Coordinates of C-alpha atoms and ligand atoms in Angstrom, one line a residue:
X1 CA 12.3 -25.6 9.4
X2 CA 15.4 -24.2 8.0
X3 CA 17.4 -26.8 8.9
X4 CA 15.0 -29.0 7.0
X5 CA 15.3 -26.4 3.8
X6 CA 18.9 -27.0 3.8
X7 CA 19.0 -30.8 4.2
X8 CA 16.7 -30.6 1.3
X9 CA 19.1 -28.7 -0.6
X10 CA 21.9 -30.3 0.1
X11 CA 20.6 -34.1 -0.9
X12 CA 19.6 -32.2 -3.8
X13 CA 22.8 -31.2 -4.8
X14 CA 24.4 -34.5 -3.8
X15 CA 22.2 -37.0 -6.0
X16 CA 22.6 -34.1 -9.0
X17 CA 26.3 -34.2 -8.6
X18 CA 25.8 -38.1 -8.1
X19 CA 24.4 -38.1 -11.4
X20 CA 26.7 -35.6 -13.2
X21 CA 29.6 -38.1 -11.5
X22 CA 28.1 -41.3 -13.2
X23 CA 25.2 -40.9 -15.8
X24 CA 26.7 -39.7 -19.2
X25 CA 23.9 -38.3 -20.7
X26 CA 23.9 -38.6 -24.9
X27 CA 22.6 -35.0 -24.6
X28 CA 24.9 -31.9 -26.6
X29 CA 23.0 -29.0 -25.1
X30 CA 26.0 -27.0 -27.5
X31 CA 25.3 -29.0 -31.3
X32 CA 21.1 -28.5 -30.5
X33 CA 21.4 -24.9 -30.0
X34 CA 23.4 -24.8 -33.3
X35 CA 21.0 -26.5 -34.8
X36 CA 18.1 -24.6 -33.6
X37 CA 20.0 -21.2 -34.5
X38 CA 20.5 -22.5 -38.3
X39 CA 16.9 -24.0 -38.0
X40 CA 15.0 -20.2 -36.9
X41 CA 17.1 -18.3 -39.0
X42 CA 15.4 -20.5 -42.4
X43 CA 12.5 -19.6 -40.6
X44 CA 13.0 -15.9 -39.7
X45 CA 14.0 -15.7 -43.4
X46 CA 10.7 -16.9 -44.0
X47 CA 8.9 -15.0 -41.5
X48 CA 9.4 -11.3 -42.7
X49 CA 6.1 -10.0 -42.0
X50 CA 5.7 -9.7 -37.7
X51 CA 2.0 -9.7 -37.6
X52 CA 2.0 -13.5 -38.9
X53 CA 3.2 -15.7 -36.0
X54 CA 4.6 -19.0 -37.1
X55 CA 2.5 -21.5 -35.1
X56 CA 2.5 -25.0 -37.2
X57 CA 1.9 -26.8 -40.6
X58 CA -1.3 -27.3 -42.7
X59 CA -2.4 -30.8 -43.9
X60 CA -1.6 -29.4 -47.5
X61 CA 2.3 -29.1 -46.0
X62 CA 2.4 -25.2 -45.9
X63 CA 3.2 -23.2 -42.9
X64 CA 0.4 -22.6 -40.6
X65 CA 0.7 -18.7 -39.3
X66 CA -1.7 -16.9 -36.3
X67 CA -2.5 -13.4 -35.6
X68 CA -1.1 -11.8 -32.3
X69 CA -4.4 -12.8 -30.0
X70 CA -3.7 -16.4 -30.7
X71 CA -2.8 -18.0 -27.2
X72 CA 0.4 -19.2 -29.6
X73 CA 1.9 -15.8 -30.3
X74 CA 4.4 -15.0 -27.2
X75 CA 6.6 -18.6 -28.1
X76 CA 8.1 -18.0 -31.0
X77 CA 10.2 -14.4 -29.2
X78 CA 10.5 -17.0 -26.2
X79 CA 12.3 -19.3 -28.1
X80 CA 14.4 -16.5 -30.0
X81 CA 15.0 -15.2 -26.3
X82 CA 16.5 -19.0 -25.6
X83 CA 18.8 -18.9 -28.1
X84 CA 20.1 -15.9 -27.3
X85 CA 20.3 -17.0 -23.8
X86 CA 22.6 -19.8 -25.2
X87 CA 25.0 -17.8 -27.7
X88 CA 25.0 -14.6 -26.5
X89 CA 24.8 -13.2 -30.0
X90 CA 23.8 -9.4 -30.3
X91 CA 21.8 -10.3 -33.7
X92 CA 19.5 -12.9 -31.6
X93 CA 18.6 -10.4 -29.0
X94 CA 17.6 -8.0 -31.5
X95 CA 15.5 -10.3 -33.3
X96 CA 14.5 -11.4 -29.8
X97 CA 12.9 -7.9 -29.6
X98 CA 11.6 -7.3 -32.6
X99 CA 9.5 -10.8 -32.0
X100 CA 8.7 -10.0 -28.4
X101 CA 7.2 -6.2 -29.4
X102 CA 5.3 -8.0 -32.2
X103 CA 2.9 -9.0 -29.0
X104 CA 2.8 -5.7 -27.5
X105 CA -0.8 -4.9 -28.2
X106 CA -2.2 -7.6 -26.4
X107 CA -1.5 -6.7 -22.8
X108 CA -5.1 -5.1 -22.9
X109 CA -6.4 -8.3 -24.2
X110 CA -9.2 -9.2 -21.0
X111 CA -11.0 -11.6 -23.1
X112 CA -8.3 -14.4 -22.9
X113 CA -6.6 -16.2 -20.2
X114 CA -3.5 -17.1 -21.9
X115 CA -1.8 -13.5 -21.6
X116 CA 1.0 -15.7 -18.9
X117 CA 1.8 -17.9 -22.1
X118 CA 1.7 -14.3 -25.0
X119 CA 3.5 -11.9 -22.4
X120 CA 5.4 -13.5 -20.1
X121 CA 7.2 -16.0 -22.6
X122 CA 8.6 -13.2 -24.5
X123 CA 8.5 -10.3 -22.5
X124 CA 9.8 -12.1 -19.3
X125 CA 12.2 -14.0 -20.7
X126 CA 13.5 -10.5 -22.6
X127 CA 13.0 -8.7 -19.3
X128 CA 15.4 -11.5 -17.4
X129 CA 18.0 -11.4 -20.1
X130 CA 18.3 -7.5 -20.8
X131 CA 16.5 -5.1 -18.2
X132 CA 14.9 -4.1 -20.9
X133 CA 12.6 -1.2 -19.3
X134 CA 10.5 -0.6 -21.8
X135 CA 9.3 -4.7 -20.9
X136 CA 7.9 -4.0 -17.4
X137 CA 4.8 -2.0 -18.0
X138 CA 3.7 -3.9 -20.5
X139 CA 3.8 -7.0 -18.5
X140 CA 2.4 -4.8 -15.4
X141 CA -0.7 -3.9 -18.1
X142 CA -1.3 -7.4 -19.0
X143 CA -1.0 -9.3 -15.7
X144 CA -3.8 -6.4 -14.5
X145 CA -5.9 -7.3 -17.8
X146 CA -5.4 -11.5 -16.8
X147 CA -6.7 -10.4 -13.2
X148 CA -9.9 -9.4 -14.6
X149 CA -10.9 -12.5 -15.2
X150 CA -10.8 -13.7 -11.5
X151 CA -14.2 -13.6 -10.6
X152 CA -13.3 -14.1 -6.7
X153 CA -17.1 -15.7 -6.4
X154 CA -15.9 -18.4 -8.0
X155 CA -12.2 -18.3 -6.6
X156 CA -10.6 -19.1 -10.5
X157 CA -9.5 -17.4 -13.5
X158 CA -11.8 -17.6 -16.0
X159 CA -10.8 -19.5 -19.2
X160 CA -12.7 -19.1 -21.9
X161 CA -16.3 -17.0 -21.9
X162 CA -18.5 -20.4 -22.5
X163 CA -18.4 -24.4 -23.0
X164 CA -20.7 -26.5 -25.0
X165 CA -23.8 -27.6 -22.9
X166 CA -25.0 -23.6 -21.8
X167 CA -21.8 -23.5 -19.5
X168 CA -20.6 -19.9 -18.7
X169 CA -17.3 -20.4 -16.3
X170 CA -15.4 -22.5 -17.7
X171 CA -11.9 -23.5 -16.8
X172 CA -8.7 -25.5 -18.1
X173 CA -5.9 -27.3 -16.6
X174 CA -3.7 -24.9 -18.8
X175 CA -4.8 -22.1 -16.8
X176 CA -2.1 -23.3 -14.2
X177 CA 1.0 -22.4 -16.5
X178 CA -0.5 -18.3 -16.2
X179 CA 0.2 -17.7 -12.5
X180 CA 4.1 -17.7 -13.1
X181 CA 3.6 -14.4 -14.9
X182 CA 1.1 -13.3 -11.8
X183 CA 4.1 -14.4 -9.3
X184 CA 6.1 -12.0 -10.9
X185 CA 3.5 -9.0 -11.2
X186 CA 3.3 -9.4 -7.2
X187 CA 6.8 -9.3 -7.2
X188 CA 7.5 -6.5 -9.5
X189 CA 4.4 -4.4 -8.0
X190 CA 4.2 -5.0 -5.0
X191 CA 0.4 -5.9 -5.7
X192 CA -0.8 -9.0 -3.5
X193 CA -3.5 -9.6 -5.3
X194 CA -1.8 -11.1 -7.9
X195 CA -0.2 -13.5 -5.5
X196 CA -3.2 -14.3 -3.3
X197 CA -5.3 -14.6 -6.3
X198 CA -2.7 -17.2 -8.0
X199 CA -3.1 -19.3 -4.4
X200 CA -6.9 -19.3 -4.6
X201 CA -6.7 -20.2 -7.9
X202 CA -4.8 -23.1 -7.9
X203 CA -5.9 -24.5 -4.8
X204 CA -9.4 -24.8 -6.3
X205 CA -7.8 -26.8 -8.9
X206 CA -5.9 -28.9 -6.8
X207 CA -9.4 -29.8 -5.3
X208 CA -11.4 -30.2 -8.2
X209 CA -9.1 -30.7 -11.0
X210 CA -7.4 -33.8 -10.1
X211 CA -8.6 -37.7 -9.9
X212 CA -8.0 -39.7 -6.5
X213 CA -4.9 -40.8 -8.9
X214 CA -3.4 -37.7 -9.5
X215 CA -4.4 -37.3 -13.6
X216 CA -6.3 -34.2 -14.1
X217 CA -9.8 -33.5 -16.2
X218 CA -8.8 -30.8 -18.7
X219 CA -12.1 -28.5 -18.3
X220 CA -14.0 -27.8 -15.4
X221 CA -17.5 -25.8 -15.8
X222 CA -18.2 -24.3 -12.6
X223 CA -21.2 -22.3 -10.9
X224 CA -21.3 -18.7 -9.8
X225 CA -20.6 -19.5 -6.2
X226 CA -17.6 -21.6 -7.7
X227 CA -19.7 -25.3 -7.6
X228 CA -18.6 -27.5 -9.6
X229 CA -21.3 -28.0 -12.6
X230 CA -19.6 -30.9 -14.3
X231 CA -16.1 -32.4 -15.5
X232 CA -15.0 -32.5 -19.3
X233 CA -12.9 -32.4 -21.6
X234 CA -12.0 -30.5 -25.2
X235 CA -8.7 -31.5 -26.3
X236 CA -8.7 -35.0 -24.5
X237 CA -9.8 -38.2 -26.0
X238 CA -12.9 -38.7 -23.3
X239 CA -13.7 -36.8 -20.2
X240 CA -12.1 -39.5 -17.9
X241 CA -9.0 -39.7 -19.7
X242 CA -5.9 -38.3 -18.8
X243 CA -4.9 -35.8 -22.2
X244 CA -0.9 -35.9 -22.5
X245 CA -0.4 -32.4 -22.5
X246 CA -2.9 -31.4 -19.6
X247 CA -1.1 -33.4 -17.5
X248 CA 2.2 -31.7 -18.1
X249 CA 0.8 -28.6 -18.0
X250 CA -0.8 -29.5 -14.6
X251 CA 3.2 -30.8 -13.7
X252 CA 5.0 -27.6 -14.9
X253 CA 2.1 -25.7 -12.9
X254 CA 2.4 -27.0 -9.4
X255 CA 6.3 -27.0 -9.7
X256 CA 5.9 -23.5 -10.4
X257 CA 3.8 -23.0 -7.4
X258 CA 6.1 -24.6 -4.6
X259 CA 9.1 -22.4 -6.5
X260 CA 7.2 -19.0 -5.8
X261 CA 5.3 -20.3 -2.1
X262 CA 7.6 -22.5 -0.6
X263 CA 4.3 -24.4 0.1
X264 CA 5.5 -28.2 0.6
X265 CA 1.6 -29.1 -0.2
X266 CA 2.6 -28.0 -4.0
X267 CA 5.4 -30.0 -4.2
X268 CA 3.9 -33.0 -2.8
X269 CA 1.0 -32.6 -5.4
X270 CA 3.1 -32.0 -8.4
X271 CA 5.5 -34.8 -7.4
X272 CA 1.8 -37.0 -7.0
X273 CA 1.3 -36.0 -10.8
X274 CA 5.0 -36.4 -12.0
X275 CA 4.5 -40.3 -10.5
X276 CA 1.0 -40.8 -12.4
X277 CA 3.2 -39.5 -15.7
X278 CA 6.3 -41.3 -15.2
X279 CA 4.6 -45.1 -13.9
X280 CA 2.0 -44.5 -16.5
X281 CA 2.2 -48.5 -18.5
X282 CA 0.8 -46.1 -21.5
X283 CA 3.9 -44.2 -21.5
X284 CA 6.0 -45.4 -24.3
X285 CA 9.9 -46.6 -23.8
X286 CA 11.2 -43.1 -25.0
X287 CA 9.1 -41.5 -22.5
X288 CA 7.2 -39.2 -25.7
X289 CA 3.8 -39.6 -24.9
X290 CA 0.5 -40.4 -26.9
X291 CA -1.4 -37.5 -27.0
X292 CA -3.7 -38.5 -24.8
X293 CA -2.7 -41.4 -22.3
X294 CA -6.0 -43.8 -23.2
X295 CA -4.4 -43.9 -26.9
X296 CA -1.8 -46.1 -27.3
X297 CA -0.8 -46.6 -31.1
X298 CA -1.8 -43.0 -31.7
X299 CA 0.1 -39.9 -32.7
X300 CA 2.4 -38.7 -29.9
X301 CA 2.4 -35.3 -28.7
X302 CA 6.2 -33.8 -28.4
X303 CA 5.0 -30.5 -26.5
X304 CA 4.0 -32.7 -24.2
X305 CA 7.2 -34.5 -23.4
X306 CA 8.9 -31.0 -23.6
X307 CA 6.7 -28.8 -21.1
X308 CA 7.2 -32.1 -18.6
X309 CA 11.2 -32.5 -19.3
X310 CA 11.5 -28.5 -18.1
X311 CA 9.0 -29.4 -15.3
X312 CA 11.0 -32.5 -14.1
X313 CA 14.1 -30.6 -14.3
X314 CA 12.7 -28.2 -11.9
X315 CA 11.1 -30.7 -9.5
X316 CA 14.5 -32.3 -9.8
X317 CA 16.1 -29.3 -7.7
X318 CA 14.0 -29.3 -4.6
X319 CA 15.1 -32.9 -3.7
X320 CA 13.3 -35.8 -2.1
X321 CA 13.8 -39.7 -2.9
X322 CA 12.5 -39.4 -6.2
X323 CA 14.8 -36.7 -7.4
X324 CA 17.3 -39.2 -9.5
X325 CA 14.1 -40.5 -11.3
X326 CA 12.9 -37.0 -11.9
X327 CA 16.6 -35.8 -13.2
X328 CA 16.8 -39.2 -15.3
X329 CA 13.4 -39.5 -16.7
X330 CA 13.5 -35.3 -18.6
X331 CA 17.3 -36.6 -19.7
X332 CA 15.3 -39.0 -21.4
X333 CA 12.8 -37.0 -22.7
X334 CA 15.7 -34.5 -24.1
X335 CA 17.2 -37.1 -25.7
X336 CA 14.5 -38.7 -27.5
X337 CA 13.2 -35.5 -28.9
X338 CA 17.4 -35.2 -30.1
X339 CA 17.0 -37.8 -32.2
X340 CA 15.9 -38.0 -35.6
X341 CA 12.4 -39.7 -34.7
X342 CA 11.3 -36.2 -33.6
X343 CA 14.1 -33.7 -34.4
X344 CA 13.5 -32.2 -38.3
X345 CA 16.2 -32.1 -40.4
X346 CA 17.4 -28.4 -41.5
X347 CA 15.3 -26.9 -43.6
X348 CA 12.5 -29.2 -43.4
X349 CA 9.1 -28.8 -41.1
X350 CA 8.9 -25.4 -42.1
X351 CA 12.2 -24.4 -40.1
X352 CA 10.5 -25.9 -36.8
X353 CA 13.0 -27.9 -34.2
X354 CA 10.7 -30.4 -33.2
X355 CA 8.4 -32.7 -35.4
X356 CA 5.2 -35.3 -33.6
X357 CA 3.4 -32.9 -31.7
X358 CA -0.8 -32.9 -32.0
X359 CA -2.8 -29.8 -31.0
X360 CA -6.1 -30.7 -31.2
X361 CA -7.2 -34.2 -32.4
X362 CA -10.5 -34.0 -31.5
X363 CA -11.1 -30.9 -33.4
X364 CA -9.3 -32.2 -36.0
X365 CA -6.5 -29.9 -35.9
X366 CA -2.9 -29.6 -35.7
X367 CA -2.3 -33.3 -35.7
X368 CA 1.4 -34.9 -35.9
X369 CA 2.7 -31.7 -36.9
X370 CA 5.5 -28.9 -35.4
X371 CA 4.4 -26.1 -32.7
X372 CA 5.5 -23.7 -32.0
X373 CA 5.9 -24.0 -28.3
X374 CA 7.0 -27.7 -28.4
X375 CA 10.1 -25.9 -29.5
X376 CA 10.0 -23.2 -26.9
X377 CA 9.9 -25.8 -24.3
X378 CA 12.0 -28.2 -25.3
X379 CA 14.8 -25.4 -25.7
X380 CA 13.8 -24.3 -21.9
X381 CA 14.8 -27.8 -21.0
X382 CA 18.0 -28.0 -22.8
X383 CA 19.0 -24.8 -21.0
X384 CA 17.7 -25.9 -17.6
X385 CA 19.5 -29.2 -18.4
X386 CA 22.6 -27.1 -18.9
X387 CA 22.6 -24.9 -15.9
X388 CA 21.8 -28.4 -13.4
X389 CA 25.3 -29.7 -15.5
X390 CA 27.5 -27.1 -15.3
X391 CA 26.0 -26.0 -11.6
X392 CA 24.4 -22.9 -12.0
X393 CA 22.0 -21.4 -11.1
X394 CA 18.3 -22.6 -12.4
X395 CA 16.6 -19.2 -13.1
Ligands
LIG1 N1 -5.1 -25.0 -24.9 C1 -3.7 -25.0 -24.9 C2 -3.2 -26.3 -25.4 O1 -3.6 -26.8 -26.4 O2 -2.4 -26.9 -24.7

């Protein structure tokens, strides 16, 4: 078995140093995160008042702010945590904190399931950089609050408290990208709840989540005794359609999973759902998807191809014959969304990075417009595209 780890490793490293040998990537990991410090100080200038979280743009062109309990509000420190990540500058890491402490309040949120996304964006990626102590109980508070909605009937964290139709358990695809914050509460605790809970969890989802071809519905309404009541969808285009960024959140998910279990049946699934992305004939030439994969001609969503360039890059690392298409394809991704077609100019898109992405068509919201955590995401990639380059370590 450990022999098998390390010949797993080691073709790993070979086809990455393969690559870093012969493929001469277009990316400059070093201009982008000049650009994206110039870019976020226009909008911290902008931004003066903590309790409004810079999310998007309006349809009238003005900047579209949320409150702290927006599922949005942990990004924005995430990203400022990035760039100081990058630069090292002391002025980024105390702007980093101010942003991250802006959030504080909701790690006794229990009516949400996206404290993984408002925490642990800013919080962990503050608590990795500085040792912050003053970070850890916080996070211990909120991953005990995102626990309470594990109703162990059911065997999943509930998403949101109803659905359309009389529906009382419902729950998301998205739900997957919480249980990296729950991995590290089990670590940090010693509590194994957190960790047995994350298994259950997405082992239900693996089962009835997914289509025989490895897309993913994007809500699931499910019984008390955890039966599956019907398959849907909010943000997607139809229920049997394959919504862009559910599928990369399912990617980035599952990735996460065979990092913190070692389990080889998550990385078999999430490389099943990185093929169903990549081979997709939808999938447009720069690799940015439509927002939902049935809609070709549509508005693309950039969050989209930024959460699955991070998730690629990761997958990337634990080796197998796919690994120089994995490594290759979130190059791709990094460079399209470095190039003019989605990169704003500074000063422009109310001092977001990234321009293209759509929230919620079907709602009639946030469509073609900056978010906040297609920038987020897309700087995680750069910086995970970095570290594979230069040979360091990932995390
Ligand atoms: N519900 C989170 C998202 O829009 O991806």
């Amino acid at each position: 078995m450990k022999k098998l780890v390390i010949f797993r490793q080691l073709t790993a490293y070979l086809i990455l140093l393969s690559i870093s040998v012969f493929g001469q990537s277009k990316l400059n990991v070093k201009k982008e995160f000049e650009f994206a410090a110039q870019q976020y100080e226009g909008m911290l200038k902008s931004h003066s008042d903590i309790s409004k979280f810079p999310q998007s743009t309006l349809p009238d062109g003005s900047p579209r702010n949320m409150k702290s309990g927006w599922w949005c509000s942990g990004f924005f420190g995430g990203s400022l945590w990035y760039i100081y990540q990058y630069n090292n500058e002391p002025k980024w890491k105390e702007t980093a904190h101010k942003w991250t402490m802006a959030v504080e309040k909701e790690q006794y949120n229990t009516r949400t399931h996206d404290l993984g996304f408002m925490l642990y964006c800013p919080f962990g990626n503050g608590y990795r950089l500085t040792k912050n102590a003053t970070y850890k109980p916080i996070m211990l508070t909120g991953a005990k609050s995102l626990s309470t909605r594990f109703d162990p009937k059911v065997g999943l964290i509930k998403s949101w408290e109803s659905f359309k139709g009389g529906y009382k358990y419902p729950v998301i695809i998205d739900n997957m990208m919480n249980l990296e914050f729950l991995f590290w509460a089990a670590k940090e605790s010693g509590n194994k709840d957190f960790y047995n809970l994350s298994i259950t969890h997405a082992d239900n989802t693996m089962k009835n989540h997914y289509r025989s071809d490895f897309s993913s519905y994007h809500v699931l309404l499910y019984g008390e005794n955890g039966e599956v009541l019907a398959k849907k969808t909010h943000q997607g285009a139809a229920d049997e359609s394959a919504w862009a960024r559910g599928q990369a959140w399912g990617l980035y998910g599952y990735t996460v999973m065979y990092r913190e279990t070692k389990d080889k049946k998550y990385l078999d699934f999430a490389r099943n759902i990185a093929n169903f992305y990549l081979n997709n004939p939808n999938l447009p030439a720069d690799k940015v998807p439509y927002w939902d994969f049935s809609k070709v001609g549509e508005e693309r969503d950039a969050s989209a191809a930024a959460i699955c360039a991070s998730a690629l890059l990761e997958l990337s690392t634990y080796g197998g014959k796919d690994t120089k298409i994995y490594y290759d394809s979130a190059v791709k991704m990094l460079e399209s969304l470095s190039t003019p077609a989605y990169k704003a100019e500074l000063g422009k898109n109310n001092h977001f990075i990234l321009m293209h992405s759509t929230g919620h068509k079907p709602g009639n919201s946030e469509i073609d417009v900056p978010l906040v955590y297609a920038d987020y995401y897309y700087l995680e990639g750069l910086l995970r595209y970095e570290a594979l380059r230069t040979k360091k370590k990932l995390f």
